[in-house]
Amino acid sequence: MRSPGPPRREPRARRAAARPPAHHGLRARLARAAIDVTRAAALALLLAGCIEVPPPPPRPPLQPKDIKVPEGVGLEIACTPTGVELCFDARDNNCNGVIDEGCGLHTGILQFTIAWEEPEADVDLNVYDPAGELARVGEPTASGLMKDRDCPRVSGECQEQNVENVFLTEGEPARGRYRVVVRLDKLNDATAPIRVRLSARVGQRSYSMALDLSPSAATEEKSVEFTL
């Protein structure tokens, strides 16, 4: 009779694999997400370097529309180059789009200038922007229009070179309807009519006309209107 052997040991229960704490798993997922974002950004930069992005379309040139001039007044658009820019005649003599350049007047992509020969006559250039605001000496309107002189002056500032000038100080001109009024304020000892040259620069093109002013309600002022 066989002697009883040692008691059979029951197999130990397998220990459950230790699981990492929950916060360790979240940290790993965040790290993988950060790597994916970095890779995506690097790929986007690489693709951007390979793709040719077209430049924005050029802005259309400034072009006045619906121009309204006084009855019987001719609007001069073309000019004949003389090669020399003459001062204080309110003309674009060399046809480069700038009026009286180098003559001490301010210029801009929007500019209005008047000139007249009779030193005694007092003529005013009044320019109203699309908001109806009048350009003043030394103080720009909200749209940037400013007047740089008012002639004639007793102080002798104009030196008998009667020119008044309104210009856009900076930036793009406001869109809308502009009104330019040339007015004979005082004839004084001058003889009527007073021939006044009005020129306007719009962008790279200049326009010009001659106006005759006399001291009466019907003829003391002439106006020009246009739309940008």
CSV table of C-alpha atoms in Angstrom, one decimal:
chain,number,residue,atom,x,y,z
A,1,MET,CA,0.0,0.0,0.0
A,2,ARG,CA,1.5,3.3,-1.1
A,3,SER,CA,2.1,5.9,1.5
A,4,PRO,CA,0.2,9.0,0.9
A,5,GLY,CA,2.3,11.7,-0.8
A,6,PRO,CA,2.5,15.3,0.2
A,7,PRO,CA,-0.6,17.3,-0.3
A,8,ARG,CA,-1.0,18.8,-3.7
A,9,ARG,CA,-0.5,22.5,-3.8
A,10,GLU,CA,-3.2,24.4,-5.4
A,11,PRO,CA,-1.8,26.6,-8.3
A,12,ARG,CA,-1.4,30.2,-7.2
A,13,ALA,CA,-3.7,32.6,-8.7
A,14,ARG,CA,-2.1,34.7,-11.3
A,15,ARG,CA,-1.3,38.1,-10.1
A,16,ALA,CA,-3.2,40.8,-12.1
A,17,ALA,CA,-0.8,42.9,-14.2
A,18,ALA,CA,-0.1,46.1,-12.5
A,19,ARG,CA,-1.9,49.0,-14.3
A,20,PRO,CA,-0.3,52.4,-14.4
A,21,PRO,CA,-2.1,55.2,-12.6
A,22,ALA,CA,-4.7,57.0,-14.6
A,23,HIS,CA,-2.8,60.2,-14.6
A,24,HIS,CA,0.2,58.5,-16.3
A,25,GLY,CA,-2.0,57.4,-19.2
A,26,LEU,CA,-3.5,61.0,-19.7
A,27,ARG,CA,0.0,62.4,-19.7
A,28,ALA,CA,1.1,59.9,-22.5
A,29,ARG,CA,-1.9,60.8,-24.6
A,30,LEU,CA,-1.2,64.5,-24.2
A,31,ALA,CA,2.4,64.0,-25.3
A,32,ARG,CA,1.3,62.1,-28.4
A,33,ALA,CA,-1.2,64.8,-29.2
A,34,ALA,CA,1.5,67.4,-28.9
A,35,ILE,CA,3.7,65.5,-31.3
A,36,ASP,CA,0.9,65.1,-33.8
A,37,VAL,CA,0.2,68.9,-33.7
A,38,THR,CA,3.9,69.7,-34.2
A,39,ARG,CA,4.1,67.3,-37.2
A,40,ALA,CA,1.0,68.8,-38.7
A,41,ALA,CA,2.4,72.4,-38.3
A,42,ALA,CA,5.7,71.3,-39.9
A,43,LEU,CA,3.8,69.8,-42.8
A,44,ALA,CA,1.8,72.9,-43.3
A,45,LEU,CA,4.9,75.1,-43.4
A,46,LEU,CA,6.5,72.7,-45.9
A,47,LEU,CA,3.4,72.8,-48.1
A,48,ALA,CA,3.2,76.6,-47.9
A,49,GLY,CA,6.7,76.9,-49.1
A,50,CYS,CA,5.9,74.7,-52.1
A,51,ILE,CA,2.7,76.4,-53.1
A,52,GLU,CA,2.9,79.7,-55.0
A,53,VAL,CA,0.4,82.2,-53.6
A,54,PRO,CA,-0.8,84.7,-56.2
A,55,PRO,CA,-0.4,88.4,-55.2
A,56,PRO,CA,-3.6,90.4,-54.6
A,57,PRO,CA,-5.1,92.0,-57.7
A,58,PRO,CA,-3.9,95.6,-58.2
A,59,ARG,CA,-6.2,98.4,-57.2
A,60,PRO,CA,-8.0,100.1,-60.1
A,61,PRO,CA,-6.6,103.6,-60.9
A,62,LEU,CA,-8.3,106.6,-59.5
A,63,GLN,CA,-10.8,107.8,-62.2
A,64,PRO,CA,-13.2,110.7,-61.7
A,65,LYS,CA,-16.8,109.9,-62.9
A,66,ASP,CA,-19.9,112.0,-63.6
A,67,ILE,CA,-17.8,115.2,-64.0
A,68,LYS,CA,-20.0,118.3,-63.9
A,69,VAL,CA,-18.4,121.6,-65.1
A,70,PRO,CA,-19.9,125.1,-65.5
A,71,GLU,CA,-21.7,125.7,-68.8
A,72,GLY,CA,-19.5,126.8,-71.6
A,73,VAL,CA,-16.3,125.8,-69.8
A,74,GLY,CA,-14.0,123.3,-71.5
A,75,LEU,CA,-12.2,120.5,-69.5
A,76,GLU,CA,-8.6,120.0,-70.6
A,77,ILE,CA,-7.4,116.4,-70.0
A,78,ALA,CA,-4.4,116.1,-72.4
A,79,CYS,CA,-1.4,118.3,-72.0
A,80,THR,CA,1.6,119.2,-74.1
A,81,PRO,CA,4.9,118.6,-72.3
A,82,THR,CA,7.2,121.7,-72.2
A,83,GLY,CA,10.0,119.9,-70.3
A,84,VAL,CA,9.9,122.6,-67.6
A,85,GLU,CA,7.5,122.9,-64.7
A,86,LEU,CA,6.4,126.6,-64.4
A,87,CYS,CA,5.5,127.8,-60.9
A,88,PHE,CA,2.3,129.5,-59.9
A,89,ASP,CA,0.3,128.9,-63.0
A,90,ALA,CA,-1.8,126.0,-61.7
A,91,ARG,CA,-0.7,123.8,-64.6
A,92,ASP,CA,0.9,120.4,-65.0
A,93,ASN,CA,3.4,121.7,-67.5
A,94,ASN,CA,5.5,118.6,-67.8
A,95,CYS,CA,2.6,116.2,-67.9
A,96,ASN,CA,3.7,114.0,-65.0
A,97,GLY,CA,0.4,114.3,-63.1
A,98,VAL,CA,1.7,116.8,-60.5
A,99,ILE,CA,0.6,120.4,-60.4
A,100,ASP,CA,3.2,123.1,-59.7
A,101,GLU,CA,5.7,120.6,-58.3
A,102,GLY,CA,8.8,122.1,-56.7
A,103,CYS,CA,7.1,125.4,-56.2
A,104,GLY,CA,6.6,125.2,-52.4
A,105,LEU,CA,3.1,123.8,-52.7
A,106,HIS,CA,2.0,120.5,-51.1
A,107,THR,CA,1.1,117.8,-53.5
A,108,GLY,CA,-0.9,114.5,-53.2
A,109,ILE,CA,-2.7,111.9,-55.2
A,110,LEU,CA,-5.7,114.3,-54.8
A,111,GLN,CA,-4.9,118.0,-55.4
A,112,PHE,CA,-6.7,121.1,-56.4
A,113,THR,CA,-5.0,124.4,-57.4
A,114,ILE,CA,-6.1,127.8,-58.6
A,115,ALA,CA,-3.9,130.7,-59.9
A,116,TRP,CA,-4.7,134.2,-61.2
A,117,GLU,CA,-2.6,137.1,-62.4
A,118,GLU,CA,-4.4,140.1,-60.9
A,119,PRO,CA,-2.6,140.6,-57.5
A,120,GLU,CA,-5.4,142.8,-56.1
A,121,ALA,CA,-8.2,140.3,-56.7
A,122,ASP,CA,-9.2,138.0,-53.8
A,123,VAL,CA,-10.3,134.6,-55.1
A,124,ASP,CA,-11.1,131.6,-52.9
A,125,LEU,CA,-10.7,127.9,-53.6
A,126,ASN,CA,-13.3,126.0,-51.6
A,127,VAL,CA,-13.2,122.2,-51.7
A,128,TYR,CA,-15.8,120.0,-50.1
A,129,ASP,CA,-15.2,116.3,-49.4
A,130,PRO,CA,-17.8,113.6,-49.8
A,131,ALA,CA,-19.0,114.3,-46.2
A,132,GLY,CA,-19.6,117.9,-47.1
A,133,GLU,CA,-16.6,119.1,-45.0
A,134,LEU,CA,-14.7,122.2,-46.2
A,135,ALA,CA,-10.9,122.0,-46.5
A,136,ARG,CA,-9.3,124.6,-44.2
A,137,VAL,CA,-5.9,126.1,-43.9
A,138,GLY,CA,-3.6,124.1,-41.7
A,139,GLU,CA,-6.3,121.7,-40.4
A,140,PRO,CA,-7.2,118.5,-42.4
A,141,THR,CA,-10.7,117.3,-42.7
A,142,ALA,CA,-11.7,113.9,-41.4
A,143,SER,CA,-11.0,112.6,-44.9
A,144,GLY,CA,-7.5,114.2,-45.0
A,145,LEU,CA,-8.0,117.3,-47.3
A,146,MET,CA,-6.2,120.4,-46.2
A,147,LYS,CA,-5.6,123.9,-47.6
A,148,ASP,CA,-2.0,125.1,-47.5
A,149,ARG,CA,-2.4,128.8,-48.2
A,150,ASP,CA,-5.0,131.6,-48.7
A,151,CYS,CA,-4.1,134.4,-51.1
A,152,PRO,CA,-3.6,137.3,-51.3
A,153,ARG,CA,-2.2,138.0,-47.8
A,154,VAL,CA,-1.4,141.4,-46.4
A,155,SER,CA,1.6,139.8,-44.7
A,156,GLY,CA,3.1,139.3,-48.2
A,157,GLU,CA,3.2,135.5,-47.9
A,158,CYS,CA,2.0,135.1,-51.4
A,159,GLN,CA,4.4,137.7,-52.9
A,160,GLU,CA,1.8,138.6,-55.5
A,161,GLN,CA,1.9,135.0,-56.8
A,162,ASN,CA,-1.7,134.3,-56.2
A,163,VAL,CA,-2.2,130.6,-55.8
A,164,GLU,CA,-4.4,128.6,-53.5
A,165,ASN,CA,-3.9,124.8,-53.1
A,166,VAL,CA,-5.9,122.0,-51.5
A,167,PHE,CA,-4.3,118.5,-51.2
A,168,LEU,CA,-4.8,115.1,-49.6
A,169,THR,CA,-2.4,114.8,-46.7
A,170,GLU,CA,-2.0,111.0,-46.7
A,171,GLY,CA,-3.7,107.7,-47.5
A,172,GLU,CA,-6.4,106.9,-50.1
A,173,PRO,CA,-9.0,109.5,-50.9
A,174,ALA,CA,-12.5,109.0,-49.6
A,175,ARG,CA,-15.0,107.7,-52.1
A,176,GLY,CA,-18.0,109.8,-53.0
A,177,ARG,CA,-18.9,113.1,-54.5
A,178,TYR,CA,-16.5,116.0,-54.4
A,179,ARG,CA,-17.4,119.7,-54.9
A,180,VAL,CA,-14.9,122.3,-55.9
A,181,VAL,CA,-16.0,126.0,-55.8
A,182,VAL,CA,-13.9,128.9,-57.2
A,183,ARG,CA,-15.3,132.2,-55.9
A,184,LEU,CA,-14.4,135.8,-56.4
A,185,ASP,CA,-14.5,137.2,-52.9
A,186,LYS,CA,-13.3,140.8,-53.6
A,187,LEU,CA,-12.5,142.5,-56.9
A,188,ASN,CA,-10.7,145.4,-55.1
A,189,ASP,CA,-8.9,147.5,-57.8
A,190,ALA,CA,-8.7,144.7,-60.4
A,191,THR,CA,-10.6,144.8,-63.6
A,192,ALA,CA,-13.3,142.2,-64.3
A,193,PRO,CA,-13.5,139.5,-65.5
A,194,ILE,CA,-10.8,137.7,-63.5
A,195,ARG,CA,-9.4,134.8,-65.4
A,196,VAL,CA,-8.7,131.9,-63.0
A,197,ARG,CA,-6.9,128.6,-63.9
A,198,LEU,CA,-8.3,125.6,-62.0
A,199,SER,CA,-6.4,122.3,-62.1
A,200,ALA,CA,-7.1,119.1,-60.4
A,201,ARG,CA,-4.9,116.0,-59.9
A,202,VAL,CA,-6.7,112.7,-59.5
A,203,GLY,CA,-4.2,109.8,-59.1
A,204,GLN,CA,-1.6,110.2,-61.9
A,205,ARG,CA,-3.7,112.3,-64.2
A,206,SER,CA,-4.3,116.1,-64.1
A,207,TYR,CA,-7.3,118.0,-65.4
A,208,SER,CA,-7.5,121.8,-66.0
A,209,MET,CA,-9.9,124.5,-67.0
A,210,ALA,CA,-10.1,128.3,-67.3
A,211,LEU,CA,-12.8,130.2,-65.4
A,212,ASP,CA,-13.9,133.9,-65.8
A,213,LEU,CA,-15.3,135.5,-62.6
A,214,SER,CA,-17.1,138.8,-62.2
A,215,PRO,CA,-18.7,140.5,-59.2
A,216,SER,CA,-22.3,139.5,-59.7
A,217,ALA,CA,-24.5,136.8,-58.2
A,218,ALA,CA,-24.5,134.8,-61.5
A,219,THR,CA,-20.8,135.1,-62.3
A,220,GLU,CA,-18.9,135.5,-59.0
A,221,GLU,CA,-18.4,131.7,-58.5
A,222,LYS,CA,-18.1,128.6,-60.6
A,223,SER,CA,-18.3,125.0,-59.3
A,224,VAL,CA,-17.0,121.6,-60.5
A,225,GLU,CA,-18.3,118.3,-59.2
A,226,PHE,CA,-17.1,114.7,-59.7
A,227,THR,CA,-17.4,111.3,-58.1
A,228,LEU,CA,-14.6,108.9,-57.0
